mmCIF file of C-alpha atoms and ligand atoms in Angstrom:
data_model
loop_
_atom_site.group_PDB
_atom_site.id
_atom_site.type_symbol
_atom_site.label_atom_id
_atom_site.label_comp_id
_atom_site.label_asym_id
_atom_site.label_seq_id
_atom_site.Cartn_x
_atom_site.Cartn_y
_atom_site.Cartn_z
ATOM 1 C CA UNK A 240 -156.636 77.716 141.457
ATOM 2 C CA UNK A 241 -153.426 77.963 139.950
ATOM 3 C CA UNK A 242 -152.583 78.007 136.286
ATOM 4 C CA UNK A 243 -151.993 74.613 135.038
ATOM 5 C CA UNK A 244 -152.178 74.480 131.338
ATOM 6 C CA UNK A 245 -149.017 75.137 129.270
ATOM 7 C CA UNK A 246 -149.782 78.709 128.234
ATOM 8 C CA UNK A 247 -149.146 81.744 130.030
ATOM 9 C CA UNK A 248 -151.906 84.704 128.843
ATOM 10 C CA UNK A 249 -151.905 87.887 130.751
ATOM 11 C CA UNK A 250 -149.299 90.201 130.233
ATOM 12 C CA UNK A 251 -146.753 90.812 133.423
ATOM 13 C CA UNK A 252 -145.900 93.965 134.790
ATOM 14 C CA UNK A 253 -142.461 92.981 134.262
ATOM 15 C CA UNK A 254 -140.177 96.368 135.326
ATOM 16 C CA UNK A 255 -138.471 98.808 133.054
ATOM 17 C CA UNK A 256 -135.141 100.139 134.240
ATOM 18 C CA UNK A 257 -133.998 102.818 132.151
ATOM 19 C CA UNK A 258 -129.761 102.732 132.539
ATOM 20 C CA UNK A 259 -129.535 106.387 131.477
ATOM 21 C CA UNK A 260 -127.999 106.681 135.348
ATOM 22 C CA UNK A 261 -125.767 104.117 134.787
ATOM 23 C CA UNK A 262 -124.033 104.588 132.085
ATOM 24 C CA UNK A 263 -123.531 108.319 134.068
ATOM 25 C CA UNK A 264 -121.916 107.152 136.734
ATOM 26 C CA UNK A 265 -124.527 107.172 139.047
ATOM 27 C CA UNK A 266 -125.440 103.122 139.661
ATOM 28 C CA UNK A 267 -127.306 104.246 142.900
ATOM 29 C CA UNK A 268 -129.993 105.919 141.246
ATOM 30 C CA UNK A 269 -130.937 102.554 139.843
ATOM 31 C CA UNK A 270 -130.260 100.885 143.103
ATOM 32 C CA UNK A 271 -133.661 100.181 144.212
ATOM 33 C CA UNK A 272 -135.170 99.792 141.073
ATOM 34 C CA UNK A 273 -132.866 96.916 140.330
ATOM 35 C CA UNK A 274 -133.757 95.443 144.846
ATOM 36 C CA UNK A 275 -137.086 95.912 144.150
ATOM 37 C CA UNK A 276 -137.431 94.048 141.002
ATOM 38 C CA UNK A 277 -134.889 91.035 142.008
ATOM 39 C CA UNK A 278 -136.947 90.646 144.569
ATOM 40 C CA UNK A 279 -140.343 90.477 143.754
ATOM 41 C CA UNK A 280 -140.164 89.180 140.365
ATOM 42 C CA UNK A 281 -136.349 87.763 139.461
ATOM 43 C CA UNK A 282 -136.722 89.689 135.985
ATOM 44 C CA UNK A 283 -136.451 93.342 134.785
ATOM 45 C CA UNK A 284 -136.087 94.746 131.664
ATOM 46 C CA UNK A 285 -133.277 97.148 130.396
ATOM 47 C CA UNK A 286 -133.752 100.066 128.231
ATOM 48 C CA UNK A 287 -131.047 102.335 126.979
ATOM 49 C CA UNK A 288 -128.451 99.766 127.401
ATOM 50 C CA UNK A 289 -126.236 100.838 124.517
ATOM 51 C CA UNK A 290 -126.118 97.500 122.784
ATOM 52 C CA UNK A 291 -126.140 98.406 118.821
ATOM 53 C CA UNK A 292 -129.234 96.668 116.966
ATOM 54 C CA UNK A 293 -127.063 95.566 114.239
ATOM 55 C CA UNK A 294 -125.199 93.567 116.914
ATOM 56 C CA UNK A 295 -127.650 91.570 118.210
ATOM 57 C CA UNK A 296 -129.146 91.509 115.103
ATOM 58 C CA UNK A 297 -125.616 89.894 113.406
ATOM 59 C CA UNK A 298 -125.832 87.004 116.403
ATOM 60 C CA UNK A 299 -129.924 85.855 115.457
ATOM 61 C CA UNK A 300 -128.335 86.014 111.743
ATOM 62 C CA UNK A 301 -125.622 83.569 112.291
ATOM 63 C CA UNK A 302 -127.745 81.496 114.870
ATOM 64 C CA UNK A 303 -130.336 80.814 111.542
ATOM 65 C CA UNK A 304 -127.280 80.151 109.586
ATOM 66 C CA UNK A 305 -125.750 77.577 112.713
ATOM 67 C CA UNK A 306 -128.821 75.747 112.821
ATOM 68 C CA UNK A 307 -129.334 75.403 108.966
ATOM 69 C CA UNK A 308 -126.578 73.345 108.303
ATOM 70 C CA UNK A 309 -126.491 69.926 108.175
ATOM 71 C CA UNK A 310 -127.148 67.874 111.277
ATOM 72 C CA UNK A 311 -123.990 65.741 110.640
ATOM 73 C CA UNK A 312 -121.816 69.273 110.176
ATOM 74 C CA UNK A 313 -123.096 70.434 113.616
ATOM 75 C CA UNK A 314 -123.050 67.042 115.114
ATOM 76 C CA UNK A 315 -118.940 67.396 114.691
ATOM 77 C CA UNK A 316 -119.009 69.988 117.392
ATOM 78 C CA UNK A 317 -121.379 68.294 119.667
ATOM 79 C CA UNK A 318 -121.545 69.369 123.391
ATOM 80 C CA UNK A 319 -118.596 68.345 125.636
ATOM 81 C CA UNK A 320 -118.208 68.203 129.743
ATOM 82 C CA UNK A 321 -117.604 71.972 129.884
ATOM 83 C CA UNK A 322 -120.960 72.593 127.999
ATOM 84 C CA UNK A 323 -119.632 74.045 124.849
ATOM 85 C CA UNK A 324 -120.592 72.981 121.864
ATOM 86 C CA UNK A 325 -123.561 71.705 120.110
ATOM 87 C CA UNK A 326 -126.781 70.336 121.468
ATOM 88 C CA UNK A 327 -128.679 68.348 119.413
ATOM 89 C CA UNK A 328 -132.591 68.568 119.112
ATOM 90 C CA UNK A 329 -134.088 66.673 121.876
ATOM 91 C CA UNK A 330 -130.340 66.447 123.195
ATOM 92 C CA UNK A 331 -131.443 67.624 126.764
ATOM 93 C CA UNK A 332 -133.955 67.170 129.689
ATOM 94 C CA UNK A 333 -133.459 69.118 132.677
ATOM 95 C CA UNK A 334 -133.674 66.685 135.753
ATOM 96 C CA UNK A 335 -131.776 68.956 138.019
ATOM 97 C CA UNK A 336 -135.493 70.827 138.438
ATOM 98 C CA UNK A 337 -137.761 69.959 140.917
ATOM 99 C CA UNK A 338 -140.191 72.649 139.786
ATOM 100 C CA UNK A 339 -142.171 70.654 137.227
ATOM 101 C CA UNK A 340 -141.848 66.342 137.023
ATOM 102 C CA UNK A 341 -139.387 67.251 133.473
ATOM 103 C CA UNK A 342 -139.461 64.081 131.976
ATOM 104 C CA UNK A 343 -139.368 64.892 127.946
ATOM 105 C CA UNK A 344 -136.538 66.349 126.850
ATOM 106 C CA UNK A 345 -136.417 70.258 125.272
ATOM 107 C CA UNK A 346 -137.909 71.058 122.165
ATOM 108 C CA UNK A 347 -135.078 72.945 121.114
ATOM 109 C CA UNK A 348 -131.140 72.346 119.632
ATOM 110 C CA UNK A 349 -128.643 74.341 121.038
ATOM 111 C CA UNK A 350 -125.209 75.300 120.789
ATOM 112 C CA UNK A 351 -122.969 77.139 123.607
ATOM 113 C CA UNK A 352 -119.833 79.362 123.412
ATOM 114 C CA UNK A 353 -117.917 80.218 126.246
ATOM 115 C CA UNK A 354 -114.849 82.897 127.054
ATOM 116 C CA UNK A 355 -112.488 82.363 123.879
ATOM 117 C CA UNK A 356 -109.392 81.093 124.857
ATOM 118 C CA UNK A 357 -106.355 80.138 123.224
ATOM 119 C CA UNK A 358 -104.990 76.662 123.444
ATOM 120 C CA UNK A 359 -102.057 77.645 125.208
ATOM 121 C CA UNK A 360 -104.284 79.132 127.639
ATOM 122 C CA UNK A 361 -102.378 77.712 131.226
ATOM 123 C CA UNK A 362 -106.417 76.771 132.370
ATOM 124 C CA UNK A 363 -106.700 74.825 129.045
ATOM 125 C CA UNK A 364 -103.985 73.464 129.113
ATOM 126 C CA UNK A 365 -104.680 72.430 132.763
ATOM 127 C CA UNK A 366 -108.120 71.517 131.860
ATOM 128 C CA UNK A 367 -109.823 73.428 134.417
ATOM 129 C CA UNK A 368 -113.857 72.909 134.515
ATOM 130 C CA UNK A 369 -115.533 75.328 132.207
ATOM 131 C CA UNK A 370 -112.485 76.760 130.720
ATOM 132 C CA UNK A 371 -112.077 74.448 127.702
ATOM 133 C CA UNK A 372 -112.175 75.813 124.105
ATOM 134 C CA UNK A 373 -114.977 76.794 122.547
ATOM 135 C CA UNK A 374 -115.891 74.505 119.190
ATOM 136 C CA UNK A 375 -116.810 77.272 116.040
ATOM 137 C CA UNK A 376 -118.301 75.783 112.692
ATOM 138 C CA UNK A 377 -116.036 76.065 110.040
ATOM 139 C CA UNK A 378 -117.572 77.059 107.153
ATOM 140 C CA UNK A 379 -119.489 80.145 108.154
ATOM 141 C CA UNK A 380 -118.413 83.698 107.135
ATOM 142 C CA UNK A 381 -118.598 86.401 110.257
ATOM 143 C CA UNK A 382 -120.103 83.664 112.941
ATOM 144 C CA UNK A 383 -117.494 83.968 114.918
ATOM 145 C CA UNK A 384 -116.871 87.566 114.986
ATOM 146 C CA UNK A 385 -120.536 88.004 115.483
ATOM 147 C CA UNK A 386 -120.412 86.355 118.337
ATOM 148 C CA UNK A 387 -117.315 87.715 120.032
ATOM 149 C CA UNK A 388 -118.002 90.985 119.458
ATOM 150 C CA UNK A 389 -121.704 90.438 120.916
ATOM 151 C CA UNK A 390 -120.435 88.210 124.127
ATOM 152 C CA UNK A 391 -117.391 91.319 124.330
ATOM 153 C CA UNK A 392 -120.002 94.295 124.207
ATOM 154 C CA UNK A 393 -123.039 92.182 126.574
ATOM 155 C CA UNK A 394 -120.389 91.330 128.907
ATOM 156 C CA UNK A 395 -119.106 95.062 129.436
ATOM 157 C CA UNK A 396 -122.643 95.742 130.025
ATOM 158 C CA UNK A 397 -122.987 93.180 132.281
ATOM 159 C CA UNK A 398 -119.934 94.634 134.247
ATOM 160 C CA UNK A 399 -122.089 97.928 134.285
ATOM 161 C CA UNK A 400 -124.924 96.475 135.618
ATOM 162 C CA UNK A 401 -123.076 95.506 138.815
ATOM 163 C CA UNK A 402 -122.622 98.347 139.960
ATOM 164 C CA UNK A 403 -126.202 98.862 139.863
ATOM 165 C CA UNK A 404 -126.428 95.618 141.982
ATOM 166 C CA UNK A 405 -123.591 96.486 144.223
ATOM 167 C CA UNK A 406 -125.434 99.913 144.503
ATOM 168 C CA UNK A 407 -129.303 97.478 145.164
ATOM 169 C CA UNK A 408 -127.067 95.621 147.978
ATOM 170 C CA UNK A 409 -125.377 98.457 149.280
ATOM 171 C CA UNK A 410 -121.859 97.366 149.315
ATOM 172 C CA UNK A 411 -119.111 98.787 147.457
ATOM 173 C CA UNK A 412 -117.959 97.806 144.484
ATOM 174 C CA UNK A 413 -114.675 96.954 145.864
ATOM 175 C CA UNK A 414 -116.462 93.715 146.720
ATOM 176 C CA UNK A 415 -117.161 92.900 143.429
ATOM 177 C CA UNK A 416 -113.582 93.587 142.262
ATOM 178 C CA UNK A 417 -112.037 89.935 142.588
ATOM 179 C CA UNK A 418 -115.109 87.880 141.891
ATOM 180 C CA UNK A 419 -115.722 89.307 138.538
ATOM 181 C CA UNK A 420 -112.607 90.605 137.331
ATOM 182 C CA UNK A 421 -112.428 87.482 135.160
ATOM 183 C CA UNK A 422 -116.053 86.551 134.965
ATOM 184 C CA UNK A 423 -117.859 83.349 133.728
ATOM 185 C CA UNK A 424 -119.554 83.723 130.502
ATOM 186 C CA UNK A 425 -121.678 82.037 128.130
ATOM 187 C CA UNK A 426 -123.849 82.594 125.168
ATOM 188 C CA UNK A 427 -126.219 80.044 124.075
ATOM 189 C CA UNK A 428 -127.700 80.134 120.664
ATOM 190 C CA UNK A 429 -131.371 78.282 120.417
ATOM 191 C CA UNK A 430 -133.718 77.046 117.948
ATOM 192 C CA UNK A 431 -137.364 76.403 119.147
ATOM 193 C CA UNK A 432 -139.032 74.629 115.659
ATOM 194 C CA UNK A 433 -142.902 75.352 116.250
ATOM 195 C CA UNK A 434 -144.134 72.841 119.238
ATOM 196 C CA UNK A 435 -147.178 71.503 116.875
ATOM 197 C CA UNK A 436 -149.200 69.753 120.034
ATOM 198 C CA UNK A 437 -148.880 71.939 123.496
ATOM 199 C CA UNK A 438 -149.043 70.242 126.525
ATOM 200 C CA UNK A 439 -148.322 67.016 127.463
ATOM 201 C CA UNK A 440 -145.214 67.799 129.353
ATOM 202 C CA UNK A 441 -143.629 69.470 126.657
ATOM 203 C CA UNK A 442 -141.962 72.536 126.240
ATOM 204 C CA UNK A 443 -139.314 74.395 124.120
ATOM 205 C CA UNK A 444 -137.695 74.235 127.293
ATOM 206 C CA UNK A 445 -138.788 72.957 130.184
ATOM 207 C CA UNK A 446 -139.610 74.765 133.837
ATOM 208 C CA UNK A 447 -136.318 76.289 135.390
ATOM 209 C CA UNK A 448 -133.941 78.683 137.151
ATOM 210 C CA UNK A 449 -130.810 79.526 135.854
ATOM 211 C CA UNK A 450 -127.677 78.402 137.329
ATOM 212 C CA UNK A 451 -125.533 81.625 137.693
ATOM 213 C CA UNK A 452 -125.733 85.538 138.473
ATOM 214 C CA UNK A 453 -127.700 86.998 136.118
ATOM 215 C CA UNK A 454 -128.740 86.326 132.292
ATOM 216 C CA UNK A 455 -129.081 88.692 129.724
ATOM 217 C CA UNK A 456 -131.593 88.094 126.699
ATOM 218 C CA UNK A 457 -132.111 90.171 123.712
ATOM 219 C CA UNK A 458 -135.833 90.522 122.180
ATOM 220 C CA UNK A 459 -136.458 87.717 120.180
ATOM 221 C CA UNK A 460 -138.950 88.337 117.254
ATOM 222 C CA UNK A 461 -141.190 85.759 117.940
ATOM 223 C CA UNK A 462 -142.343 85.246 121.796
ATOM 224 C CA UNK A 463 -142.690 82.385 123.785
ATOM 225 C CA UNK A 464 -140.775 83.010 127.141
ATOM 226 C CA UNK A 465 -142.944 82.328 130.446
ATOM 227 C CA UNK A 466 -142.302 83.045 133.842
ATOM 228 C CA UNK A 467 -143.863 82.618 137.186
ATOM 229 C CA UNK A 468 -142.954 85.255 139.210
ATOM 230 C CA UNK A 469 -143.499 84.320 143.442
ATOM 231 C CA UNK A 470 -146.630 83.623 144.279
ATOM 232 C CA UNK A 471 -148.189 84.163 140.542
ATOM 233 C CA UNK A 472 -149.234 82.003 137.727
ATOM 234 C CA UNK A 473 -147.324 81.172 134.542
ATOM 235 C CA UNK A 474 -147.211 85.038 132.627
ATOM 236 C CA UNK A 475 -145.871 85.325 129.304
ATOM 237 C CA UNK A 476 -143.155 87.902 129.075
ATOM 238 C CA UNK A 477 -143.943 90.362 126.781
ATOM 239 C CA UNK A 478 -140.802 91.267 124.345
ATOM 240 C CA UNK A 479 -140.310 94.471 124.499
ATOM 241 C CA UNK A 480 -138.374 95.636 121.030
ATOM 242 C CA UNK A 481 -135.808 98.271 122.550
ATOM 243 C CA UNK A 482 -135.167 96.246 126.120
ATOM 244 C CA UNK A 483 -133.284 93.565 127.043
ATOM 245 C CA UNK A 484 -134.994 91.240 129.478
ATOM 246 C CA UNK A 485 -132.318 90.484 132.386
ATOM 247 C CA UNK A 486 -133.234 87.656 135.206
ATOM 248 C CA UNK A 487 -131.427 86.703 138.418
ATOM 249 C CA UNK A 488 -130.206 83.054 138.979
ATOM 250 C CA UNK A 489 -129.371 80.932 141.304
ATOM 251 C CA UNK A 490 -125.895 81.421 142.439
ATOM 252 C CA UNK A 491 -127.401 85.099 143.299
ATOM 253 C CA UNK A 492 -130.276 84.083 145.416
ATOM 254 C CA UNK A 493 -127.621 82.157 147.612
ATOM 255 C CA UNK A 494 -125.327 85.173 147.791
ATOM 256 C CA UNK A 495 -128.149 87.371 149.053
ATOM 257 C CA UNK A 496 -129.870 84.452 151.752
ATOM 258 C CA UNK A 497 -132.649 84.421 149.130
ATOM 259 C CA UNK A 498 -133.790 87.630 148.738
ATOM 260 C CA UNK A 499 -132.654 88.234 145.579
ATOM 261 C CA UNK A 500 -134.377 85.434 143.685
ATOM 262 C CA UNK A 501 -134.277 83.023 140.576
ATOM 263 C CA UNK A 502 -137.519 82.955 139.347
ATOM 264 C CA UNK A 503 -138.949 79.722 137.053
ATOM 265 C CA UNK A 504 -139.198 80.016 133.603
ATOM 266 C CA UNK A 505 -140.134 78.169 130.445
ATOM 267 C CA UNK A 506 -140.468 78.373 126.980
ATOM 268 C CA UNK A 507 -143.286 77.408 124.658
ATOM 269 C CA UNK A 508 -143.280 78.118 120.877
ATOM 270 C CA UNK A 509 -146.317 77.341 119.495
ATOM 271 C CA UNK A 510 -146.572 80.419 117.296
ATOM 272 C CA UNK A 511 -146.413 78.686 113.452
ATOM 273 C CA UNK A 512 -142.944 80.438 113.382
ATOM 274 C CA UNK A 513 -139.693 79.368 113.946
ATOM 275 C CA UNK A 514 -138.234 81.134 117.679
ATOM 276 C CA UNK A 515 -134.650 81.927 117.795
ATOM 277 C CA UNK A 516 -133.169 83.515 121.266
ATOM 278 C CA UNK A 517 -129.517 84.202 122.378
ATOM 279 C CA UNK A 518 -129.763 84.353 125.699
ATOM 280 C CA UNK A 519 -126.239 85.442 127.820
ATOM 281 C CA UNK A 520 -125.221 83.971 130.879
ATOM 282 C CA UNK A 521 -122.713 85.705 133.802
ATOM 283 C CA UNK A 522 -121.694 84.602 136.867
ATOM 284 C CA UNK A 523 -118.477 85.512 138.691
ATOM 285 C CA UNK A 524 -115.132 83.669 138.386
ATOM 286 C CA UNK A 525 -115.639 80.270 138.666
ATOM 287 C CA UNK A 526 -113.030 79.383 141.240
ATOM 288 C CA UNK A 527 -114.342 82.504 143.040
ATOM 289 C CA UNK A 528 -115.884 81.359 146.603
ATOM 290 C CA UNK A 529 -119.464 82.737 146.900
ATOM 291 C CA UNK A 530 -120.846 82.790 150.368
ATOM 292 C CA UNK A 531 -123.529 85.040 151.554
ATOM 293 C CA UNK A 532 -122.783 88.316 152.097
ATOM 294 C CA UNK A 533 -122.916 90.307 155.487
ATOM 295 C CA UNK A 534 -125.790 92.470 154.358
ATOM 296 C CA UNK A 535 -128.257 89.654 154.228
ATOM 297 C CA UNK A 536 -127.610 87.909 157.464
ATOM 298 C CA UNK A 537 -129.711 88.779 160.486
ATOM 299 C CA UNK A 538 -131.128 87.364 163.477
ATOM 300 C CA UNK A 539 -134.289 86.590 161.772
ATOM 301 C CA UNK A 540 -132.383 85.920 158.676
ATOM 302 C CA UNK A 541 -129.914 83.151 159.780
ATOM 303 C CA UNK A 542 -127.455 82.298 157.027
ATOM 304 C CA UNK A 543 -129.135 79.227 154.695
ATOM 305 C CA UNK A 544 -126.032 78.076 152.363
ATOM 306 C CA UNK A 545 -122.847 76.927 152.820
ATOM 307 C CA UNK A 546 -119.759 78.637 150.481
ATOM 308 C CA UNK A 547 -120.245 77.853 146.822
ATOM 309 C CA UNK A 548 -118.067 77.901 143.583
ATOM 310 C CA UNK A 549 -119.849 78.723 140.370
ATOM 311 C CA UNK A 550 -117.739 75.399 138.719
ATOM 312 C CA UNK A 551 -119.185 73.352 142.012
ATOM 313 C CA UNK A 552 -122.323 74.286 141.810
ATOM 314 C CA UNK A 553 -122.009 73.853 137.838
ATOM 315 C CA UNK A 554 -120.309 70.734 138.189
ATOM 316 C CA UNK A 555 -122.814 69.038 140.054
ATOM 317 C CA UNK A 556 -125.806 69.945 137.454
ATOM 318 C CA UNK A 557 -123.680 68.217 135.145
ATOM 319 C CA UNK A 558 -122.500 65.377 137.351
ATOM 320 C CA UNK A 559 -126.341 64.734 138.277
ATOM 321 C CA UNK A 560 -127.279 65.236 134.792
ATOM 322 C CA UNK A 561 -124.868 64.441 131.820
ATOM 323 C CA UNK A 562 -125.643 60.382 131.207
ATOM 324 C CA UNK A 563 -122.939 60.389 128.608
ATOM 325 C CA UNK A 564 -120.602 60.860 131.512
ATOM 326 C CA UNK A 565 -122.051 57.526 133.311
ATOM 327 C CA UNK A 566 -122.960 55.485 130.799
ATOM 328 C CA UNK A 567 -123.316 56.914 127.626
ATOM 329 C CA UNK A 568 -126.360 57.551 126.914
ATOM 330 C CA UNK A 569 -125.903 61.309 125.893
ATOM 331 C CA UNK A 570 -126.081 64.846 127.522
ATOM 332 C CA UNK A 571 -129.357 65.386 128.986
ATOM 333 C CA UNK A 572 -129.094 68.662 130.393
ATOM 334 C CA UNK A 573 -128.960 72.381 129.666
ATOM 335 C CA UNK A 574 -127.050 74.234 132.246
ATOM 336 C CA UNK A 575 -127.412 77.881 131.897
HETATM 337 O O1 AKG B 152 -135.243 81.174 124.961
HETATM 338 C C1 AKG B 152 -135.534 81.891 125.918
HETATM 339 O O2 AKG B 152 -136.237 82.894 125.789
HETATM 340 C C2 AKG B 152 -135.062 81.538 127.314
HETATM 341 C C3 AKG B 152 -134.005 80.490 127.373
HETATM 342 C C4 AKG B 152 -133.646 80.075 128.770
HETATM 343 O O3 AKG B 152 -134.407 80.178 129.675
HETATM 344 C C5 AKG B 152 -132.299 79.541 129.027
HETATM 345 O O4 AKG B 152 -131.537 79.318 128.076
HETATM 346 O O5 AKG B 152 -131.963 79.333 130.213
HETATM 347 FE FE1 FE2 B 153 -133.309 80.002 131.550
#
């Protein structure tokens, strides 16, 4: 019978991908580590992914300090249609999932930075989707340099790891030159306060997939990440100290006819402690047209989605989702 309470127990074999090969210029020796995983589970971890401790370390440091300050202070850069900004506690529910019936909203406040741009930045200024400026608190000493030099470092490594994917779908990396030369990014920064009843519907954040390629999270010191890998019950993912914990999303499983695949998860903090996590999102360009590659079309593997943008597909989430853009009623949505 499968697993319906609200607390994952035994421990996934979640794989370990050591990027020693990488990072020596040899992506295809991770190849089929990083297939086999997106396949069957939709999360690996990293290790030896050359992101300095006192990094990530800096970015749960100035999330505490974000999220200490008073509401009305962080309420000044509240959440706006490109989802930057801050997201108030009980500021979202995700509707867009049909996973789980997610009627109470998250158990968490957020707050999201994209790609810093300047204001004469021709997309600003144009007011592309999703390429607005991001909103940084103003009395905070080394947030934002925290931040942009984490978001700068993950997102070379991010740029690493596809070549390991271009290696996993065996195409060259000359495919991936135009759709992420100028990549989509986004770092979120959450706050999970201890959940004091579990159940009930309620979670830190409720069943999902993420919307784009690939997310990157660091350990977090306290856990409460669960995922249902296909055809398993809720797990809890262990946090490995010296690994970053990588899943495939959405825009992904459509670009390989679903066999790379965006796998639910969830969060529950019910641990006494306060959880902080900093998870990193990336996805292509967002005007870059994603449509299933060659490789994963067959006879017995007919093509299953039309071409997608990352802003369409992200614009729709929000369209479906953010009342305040209907009738005011507030964002209700985190899209990842
Ligand atoms: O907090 C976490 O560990 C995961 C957060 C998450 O799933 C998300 O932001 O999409
Ligand atoms: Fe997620």
């Amino acid at each position: 019978m499968a697993d319906t309470s609200q607390t994952g127990t035994s421990l996934g074999s979640i794989p370990i991908i050591d990027l020693v090969p990488l990072f020596e210029g040899k992506p295809e020796a991770i190849g089929h580590q990083i297939r086999d995983a997106s396949r069957d589970y939709g999360f690996f971890f990293i290790r030896n992914h050359g992101v300095r401790q006192d990094m990530v370390d800096g970015v749960f440091a100035a999330a505490e300090a974000f999220f200490s300050q008073p509401e009305d202070d962080k309420l000044k850069l509240k959440v706006d249609s490109n989802n930057i900004g801050f997201m108030p506690f009980k500021g979202s529910t995700l509707r867009t999932e049909t996973l789980n019936n997610n009627t109470k909203p998250n158990l968490n406040e957020s707050y999201f930075i994209m790609r810093e741009r300047d204001p004469a930045d021709p997309d600003v200024v144009a007011k592309k989707p999703f390429r607005g400026l991001n909103k940084w608190p103003e009395n905070l000493p080394s947030f934002r340099e925290s931040l942009l030099g984490y978001t700068g470092v993950v997102e070379a490594l991010a740029k690493r790891l596809v070549e390991g994917f271009a290696a996993a779908f065996g195409v060259s990396m000359e495919y991936f030159r135009t759709p992420f030369a100028d990549p989509q990014i986004s770092l979120r920064l959450a706050h999970y306060p201890d959940q004091k009843i579990v159940g009930n519907n309620e979670f830190g954040i409720a069943p999902h997939t993420d919307f784009g390629f690939m997310t990157i999270l660091a350990p977090t010191k306290v856990p409460g990440l669960e995922i249902r890998p296909k055809g398993k019950d809720w797990i809890r993912a262990p946090v490995l100290p010296d690994c970053f914990l990588v899943n495939t999303g959405d825009l992904l499983q459509r670009w390989t006819n679903d066999v790379f695949i965006s796998t639910p998860h969830r969060v529950t903090n019910n641990t006494g402690k306060e959880r902080y996590s900093i998870p990193f999102f990336f996805s292509p360009n967002s005007e870059y047209v994603v449509d299933t590659m060659d490789v994963f079309i067959s006879e017995q593997s007919p093509k299953k989605y039309e071409p997608i943008t990352y802003a369409e597909l992200y614009g729709r989430a929000i369209r479906k989702n953010y009342d305040h853009l209907n009738d005011n009623r507030g964002v209700t949505v985190d899209v990842a």
